[in-house]
Amino acid sequence: DAGVTQSPTHLIKTRGQQVTLRCSPKSGHDTVSWYQQALGQGPQFIFQYYEEEERQRGNFPDRFSGHQFPNYSSELNVNALLLGDSALYLCAVGGTNTGELFFGEGSRLTVL
Amino acid sequence: SQQGEEDPQALSIQEGENATMNCSYKTSINNLQWYRQNSGRGLVHLILIRSNEREKHSGRLRVTLDTSKKSSSLLITASRAADTASYFCATRRSAGNMLTFGGGTRLMVKP
Protein backbone atom coordinates (compact mmCIF):
# COMPACT_ATOMS: atom_id res chain seq x y z
CA ASP A 1 0.00 0.00 0.00
CA ALA A 2 1.66 3.17 -1.25
CA GLY A 3 -0.29 5.31 1.21
CA VAL A 4 -1.12 7.82 -1.52
CA THR A 5 -4.48 8.14 -3.25
CA GLN A 6 -4.77 9.96 -6.55
CA SER A 7 -7.89 11.00 -8.42
CA PRO A 8 -9.13 10.74 -11.03
CA THR A 9 -7.36 7.65 -12.39
CA HIS A 10 -8.12 8.50 -16.02
CA LEU A 11 -9.44 11.57 -17.77
CA ILE A 12 -9.73 12.98 -21.26
CA LYS A 13 -9.60 16.68 -22.05
CA THR A 14 -9.36 18.78 -25.19
CA ARG A 15 -6.72 21.34 -26.07
CA GLY A 16 -7.12 24.64 -24.25
CA GLN A 17 -9.06 23.19 -21.35
CA GLN A 18 -7.96 23.16 -17.74
CA VAL A 19 -7.52 20.16 -15.45
CA THR A 20 -7.16 19.60 -11.71
CA LEU A 21 -5.61 16.44 -10.31
CA ARG A 22 -5.75 15.47 -6.66
CA CYS A 23 -3.47 13.66 -4.25
CA SER A 24 -4.23 12.52 -0.71
CA PRO A 25 -1.37 11.19 1.40
CA LYS A 26 -1.86 9.04 4.44
CA SER A 27 -1.29 10.88 7.70
CA GLY A 28 2.31 11.54 8.63
CA HIS A 29 3.50 12.52 5.15
CA ASP A 30 3.90 16.29 4.96
CA THR A 31 5.93 16.62 1.74
CA VAL A 32 4.23 16.08 -1.62
CA SER A 33 5.93 15.98 -5.01
CA TRP A 34 4.38 15.84 -8.46
CA TYR A 35 5.93 14.15 -11.49
CA GLN A 36 4.93 13.96 -15.15
CA GLN A 37 5.69 10.74 -17.00
CA ALA A 38 5.28 10.71 -20.77
CA LEU A 39 4.81 7.35 -22.45
CA GLY A 40 8.03 5.36 -22.57
CA GLN A 41 10.01 7.88 -20.51
CA GLY A 42 11.05 8.36 -16.91
CA PRO A 43 9.19 10.66 -14.51
CA GLN A 44 10.01 14.38 -14.74
CA PHE A 45 9.86 16.50 -11.58
CA ILE A 46 7.22 19.24 -11.67
CA PHE A 47 7.27 20.67 -8.13
CA GLN A 48 7.31 19.86 -4.44
CA TYR A 49 5.13 21.22 -1.64
CA TYR A 50 5.95 21.36 2.05
CA GLU A 51 3.91 23.14 4.72
CA GLU A 52 1.57 24.48 2.04
CA GLU A 53 4.36 26.21 0.12
CA GLU A 54 6.07 25.35 -3.14
CA ARG A 55 9.60 24.46 -2.11
CA GLN A 56 11.17 23.35 -5.38
CA ARG A 57 10.15 23.52 -9.01
CA GLY A 58 11.30 21.69 -12.09
CA ASN A 59 11.48 22.99 -15.64
CA PHE A 60 7.75 23.35 -16.26
CA PRO A 61 5.89 26.47 -17.46
CA ASP A 62 3.59 28.56 -15.29
CA ARG A 63 0.62 26.73 -16.81
CA PHE A 64 1.44 24.11 -14.20
CA SER A 65 0.48 25.22 -10.70
CA GLY A 66 -0.26 23.52 -7.45
CA HIS A 67 -1.56 23.80 -3.97
CA GLN A 68 -1.15 22.00 -0.68
CA PHE A 69 -3.86 22.04 1.96
CA PRO A 70 -3.47 22.00 5.77
CA ASN A 71 -4.23 18.26 5.81
CA TYR A 72 -1.24 17.79 3.41
CA SER A 73 -3.39 16.80 0.45
CA SER A 74 -2.44 18.49 -2.79
CA GLU A 75 -3.73 19.54 -6.18
CA LEU A 76 -2.00 19.92 -9.52
CA ASN A 77 -3.61 22.34 -11.97
CA VAL A 78 -2.73 22.59 -15.63
CA ASN A 79 -4.17 25.44 -17.72
CA ALA A 80 -4.41 25.83 -21.49
CA LEU A 81 -3.78 22.14 -22.12
CA LEU A 82 -1.58 21.10 -25.01
CA LEU A 83 -1.40 17.74 -26.75
CA GLY A 84 2.06 17.30 -25.21
CA ASP A 85 0.57 17.42 -21.73
CA SER A 86 -0.80 13.91 -22.28
CA ALA A 87 0.98 11.82 -19.67
CA LEU A 88 0.75 9.91 -16.42
CA TYR A 89 0.86 12.36 -13.52
CA LEU A 90 2.32 10.90 -10.37
CA CYS A 91 2.08 12.17 -6.83
CA ALA A 92 4.70 11.07 -4.32
CA VAL A 93 5.20 11.60 -0.59
CA GLY A 94 8.32 11.45 1.50
CA GLY A 95 11.77 12.67 0.54
CA THR A 96 11.91 15.44 3.13
CA ASN A 97 15.46 14.42 3.91
CA THR A 98 17.23 11.89 1.74
CA GLY A 99 14.88 8.95 1.85
CA GLU A 100 12.72 7.25 -0.71
CA LEU A 101 9.48 8.43 -2.28
CA PHE A 102 6.17 6.62 -2.04
CA PHE A 103 4.10 6.98 -5.18
CA GLY A 104 0.41 6.88 -5.89
CA GLU A 105 -0.94 4.97 -8.89
CA GLY A 106 -1.15 8.11 -10.96
CA SER A 107 -3.69 10.00 -13.03
CA ARG A 108 -3.53 9.32 -16.76
CA LEU A 109 -4.40 12.45 -18.72
CA THR A 110 -5.16 12.32 -22.42
CA VAL A 111 -5.42 15.61 -24.30
CA LEU A 112 -7.20 15.45 -27.65
CA SER B 1 16.34 16.98 -18.27
CA GLN B 2 17.11 13.58 -16.86
CA GLN B 3 20.07 13.05 -14.59
CA GLY B 4 20.40 9.32 -15.08
CA GLU B 5 20.48 7.17 -18.16
CA GLU B 6 19.78 3.46 -18.00
CA ASP B 7 21.34 0.84 -20.19
CA PRO B 8 20.02 -1.22 -21.86
CA GLN B 9 16.70 0.41 -22.70
CA ALA B 10 15.13 -3.03 -23.03
CA LEU B 11 16.16 -6.48 -21.82
CA SER B 12 14.57 -9.85 -22.47
CA ILE B 13 15.68 -12.94 -20.53
CA GLN B 14 14.44 -16.39 -19.54
CA GLU B 15 13.11 -17.17 -16.09
CA GLY B 16 15.93 -18.20 -13.78
CA GLU B 17 18.55 -16.05 -15.49
CA ASN B 18 20.11 -12.97 -13.94
CA ALA B 19 19.25 -9.48 -15.15
CA THR B 20 21.72 -6.60 -14.98
CA MET B 21 20.76 -2.99 -15.57
CA ASN B 22 23.14 -0.05 -15.56
CA CYS B 23 22.66 3.60 -14.73
CA SER B 24 24.93 6.55 -15.40
CA TYR B 25 24.49 10.04 -13.99
CA LYS B 26 26.10 13.42 -14.44
CA THR B 27 26.53 15.30 -11.15
CA SER B 28 27.63 14.47 -7.62
CA ILE B 29 24.94 12.80 -5.56
CA ASN B 30 23.86 12.17 -1.97
CA ASN B 31 22.22 8.86 -2.85
CA LEU B 32 20.96 6.78 -5.74
CA GLN B 33 17.72 4.82 -5.70
CA TRP B 34 16.12 2.16 -7.87
CA TYR B 35 12.40 1.95 -8.53
CA ARG B 36 10.16 -0.52 -10.31
CA GLN B 37 7.03 0.27 -12.33
CA ASN B 38 4.49 -2.24 -13.57
CA SER B 39 2.86 -1.27 -16.86
CA GLY B 40 1.99 2.40 -16.38
CA ARG B 41 1.21 2.20 -12.70
CA GLY B 42 2.87 3.90 -9.73
CA LEU B 43 6.54 3.44 -8.95
CA VAL B 44 7.67 1.23 -6.10
CA HIS B 45 10.91 1.86 -4.24
CA LEU B 46 13.35 -1.07 -4.35
CA ILE B 47 16.62 -0.01 -2.77
CA LEU B 48 18.65 3.07 -1.81
CA ILE B 49 22.43 3.30 -1.80
CA ARG B 50 24.28 6.25 -0.30
CA SER B 51 27.23 7.95 -1.95
CA ASN B 52 29.64 6.51 0.65
CA GLU B 53 28.43 2.94 0.02
CA ARG B 54 29.72 0.67 -2.74
CA GLU B 55 27.34 -2.27 -2.62
CA LYS B 56 24.00 -3.14 -1.11
CA HIS B 57 21.80 -6.23 -1.10
CA SER B 58 18.10 -6.75 -0.60
CA GLY B 59 16.74 -10.23 -1.22
CA ARG B 60 17.44 -11.08 -4.87
CA LEU B 61 18.59 -7.52 -5.58
CA ARG B 62 22.20 -6.35 -5.59
CA VAL B 63 23.11 -2.75 -6.25
CA THR B 64 26.58 -1.34 -6.79
CA LEU B 65 27.66 2.28 -6.93
CA ASP B 66 30.87 3.68 -8.42
CA THR B 67 30.97 7.40 -7.71
CA SER B 68 34.26 7.84 -9.58
CA LYS B 69 32.56 6.63 -12.75
CA LYS B 70 29.18 8.11 -11.82
CA SER B 71 27.49 4.80 -12.45
CA SER B 72 25.39 2.17 -10.71
CA SER B 73 24.14 -1.27 -11.55
CA LEU B 74 21.13 -3.28 -10.44
CA LEU B 75 21.38 -7.07 -10.53
CA ILE B 76 18.29 -9.22 -10.15
CA THR B 77 19.26 -12.83 -9.54
CA ALA B 78 17.17 -15.90 -10.43
CA SER B 79 14.60 -13.78 -12.25
CA ARG B 80 10.90 -14.65 -12.30
CA ALA B 81 8.14 -13.79 -14.76
CA ALA B 82 6.73 -11.50 -12.06
CA ASP B 83 9.90 -9.37 -12.31
CA THR B 84 8.69 -8.15 -15.72
CA ALA B 85 8.47 -4.37 -15.33
CA SER B 86 10.32 -1.13 -16.02
CA TYR B 87 13.18 -0.27 -13.70
CA PHE B 88 14.34 3.29 -13.06
CA CYS B 89 17.34 4.72 -11.32
CA ALA B 90 16.95 8.05 -9.56
CA THR B 91 19.49 10.34 -7.97
CA ARG B 92 19.28 12.86 -5.17
CA ARG B 93 21.95 15.53 -5.16
CA SER B 94 21.49 16.69 -1.59
CA ALA B 95 19.20 16.40 1.40
CA GLY B 96 15.75 17.72 0.60
CA ASN B 97 16.57 18.06 -3.06
CA MET B 98 14.31 16.57 -5.68
CA LEU B 99 14.71 13.04 -6.99
CA THR B 100 15.75 12.94 -10.67
CA PHE B 101 14.90 9.86 -12.72
CA GLY B 102 16.47 8.23 -15.73
CA GLY B 103 14.64 6.88 -18.77
CA GLY B 104 14.32 3.32 -17.46
CA THR B 105 15.07 -0.23 -18.54
CA ARG B 106 12.14 -2.37 -19.68
CA LEU B 107 12.72 -5.90 -18.47
CA MET B 108 10.80 -8.87 -19.82
CA VAL B 109 11.25 -12.23 -18.13
CA LYS B 110 9.88 -15.12 -20.20
CA PRO B 111 8.50 -18.14 -18.36
PDB file of C-alpha atoms in Angstrom, chain A residues 35 37 40-45 48 55-56 58 88 90 95-101 103-105 108, chain B residues 1-2 30-31 33 35 37 40-43 45 48 88 92 94-99 101-103 106:
ATOM      1  CA  TYR A  35       5.925  14.151 -11.492  1.00  0.00           C
ATOM      2  CA  GLN A  37       5.694  10.735 -16.999  1.00  0.00           C
ATOM      3  CA  GLY A  40       8.031   5.361 -22.567  1.00  0.00           C
ATOM      4  CA  GLN A  41      10.007   7.884 -20.508  1.00  0.00           C
ATOM      5  CA  GLY A  42      11.054   8.364 -16.914  1.00  0.00           C
ATOM      6  CA  PRO A  43       9.188  10.662 -14.513  1.00  0.00           C
ATOM      7  CA  GLN A  44      10.007  14.379 -14.744  1.00  0.00           C
ATOM      8  CA  PHE A  45       9.864  16.499 -11.575  1.00  0.00           C
ATOM      9  CA  GLN A  48       7.312  19.861  -4.437  1.00  0.00           C
ATOM     10  CA  ARG A  55       9.595  24.464  -2.108  1.00  0.00           C
ATOM     11  CA  GLN A  56      11.166  23.346  -5.379  1.00  0.00           C
ATOM     12  CA  GLY A  58      11.304  21.695 -12.093  1.00  0.00           C
ATOM     13  CA  LEU A  88       0.751   9.912 -16.424  1.00  0.00           C
ATOM     14  CA  LEU A  90       2.317  10.897 -10.375  1.00  0.00           C
ATOM     15  CA  GLY A  95      11.768  12.667   0.536  1.00  0.00           C
ATOM     16  CA  THR A  96      11.914  15.442   3.127  1.00  0.00           C
ATOM     17  CA  ASN A  97      15.459  14.422   3.909  1.00  0.00           C
ATOM     18  CA  THR A  98      17.226  11.893   1.736  1.00  0.00           C
ATOM     19  CA  GLY A  99      14.878   8.949   1.846  1.00  0.00           C
ATOM     20  CA  GLU A 100      12.722   7.254  -0.706  1.00  0.00           C
ATOM     21  CA  LEU A 101       9.482   8.427  -2.277  1.00  0.00           C
ATOM     22  CA  PHE A 103       4.100   6.985  -5.180  1.00  0.00           C
ATOM     23  CA  GLY A 104       0.409   6.879  -5.894  1.00  0.00           C
ATOM     24  CA  GLU A 105      -0.941   4.965  -8.886  1.00  0.00           C
ATOM     25  CA  ARG A 108      -3.533   9.322 -16.756  1.00  0.00           C
TER      26      ARG A 108
ATOM     27  CA  SER B   1      16.339  16.978 -18.271  1.00  0.00           C
ATOM     28  CA  GLN B   2      17.105  13.577 -16.859  1.00  0.00           C
ATOM     29  CA  ASN B  30      23.857  12.172  -1.973  1.00  0.00           C
ATOM     30  CA  ASN B  31      22.217   8.862  -2.847  1.00  0.00           C
ATOM     31  CA  GLN B  33      17.718   4.817  -5.700  1.00  0.00           C
ATOM     32  CA  TYR B  35      12.399   1.949  -8.530  1.00  0.00           C
ATOM     33  CA  GLN B  37       7.031   0.270 -12.328  1.00  0.00           C
ATOM     34  CA  GLY B  40       1.990   2.402 -16.380  1.00  0.00           C
ATOM     35  CA  ARG B  41       1.206   2.198 -12.701  1.00  0.00           C
ATOM     36  CA  GLY B  42       2.874   3.895  -9.732  1.00  0.00           C
ATOM     37  CA  LEU B  43       6.544   3.435  -8.955  1.00  0.00           C
ATOM     38  CA  HIS B  45      10.913   1.863  -4.241  1.00  0.00           C
ATOM     39  CA  LEU B  48      18.645   3.065  -1.809  1.00  0.00           C
ATOM     40  CA  PHE B  88      14.335   3.288 -13.062  1.00  0.00           C
ATOM     41  CA  ARG B  92      19.284  12.863  -5.170  1.00  0.00           C
ATOM     42  CA  SER B  94      21.489  16.685  -1.585  1.00  0.00           C
ATOM     43  CA  ALA B  95      19.200  16.396   1.400  1.00  0.00           C
ATOM     44  CA  GLY B  96      15.747  17.725   0.603  1.00  0.00           C
ATOM     45  CA  ASN B  97      16.565  18.057  -3.062  1.00  0.00           C
ATOM     46  CA  MET B  98      14.308  16.574  -5.679  1.00  0.00           C
ATOM     47  CA  LEU B  99      14.715  13.036  -6.994  1.00  0.00           C
ATOM     48  CA  PHE B 101      14.896   9.858 -12.721  1.00  0.00           C
ATOM     49  CA  GLY B 102      16.468   8.228 -15.725  1.00  0.00           C
ATOM     50  CA  GLY B 103      14.638   6.883 -18.767  1.00  0.00           C
ATOM     51  CA  ARG B 106      12.144  -2.367 -19.682  1.00  0.00           C
TER      52      ARG B 106
END
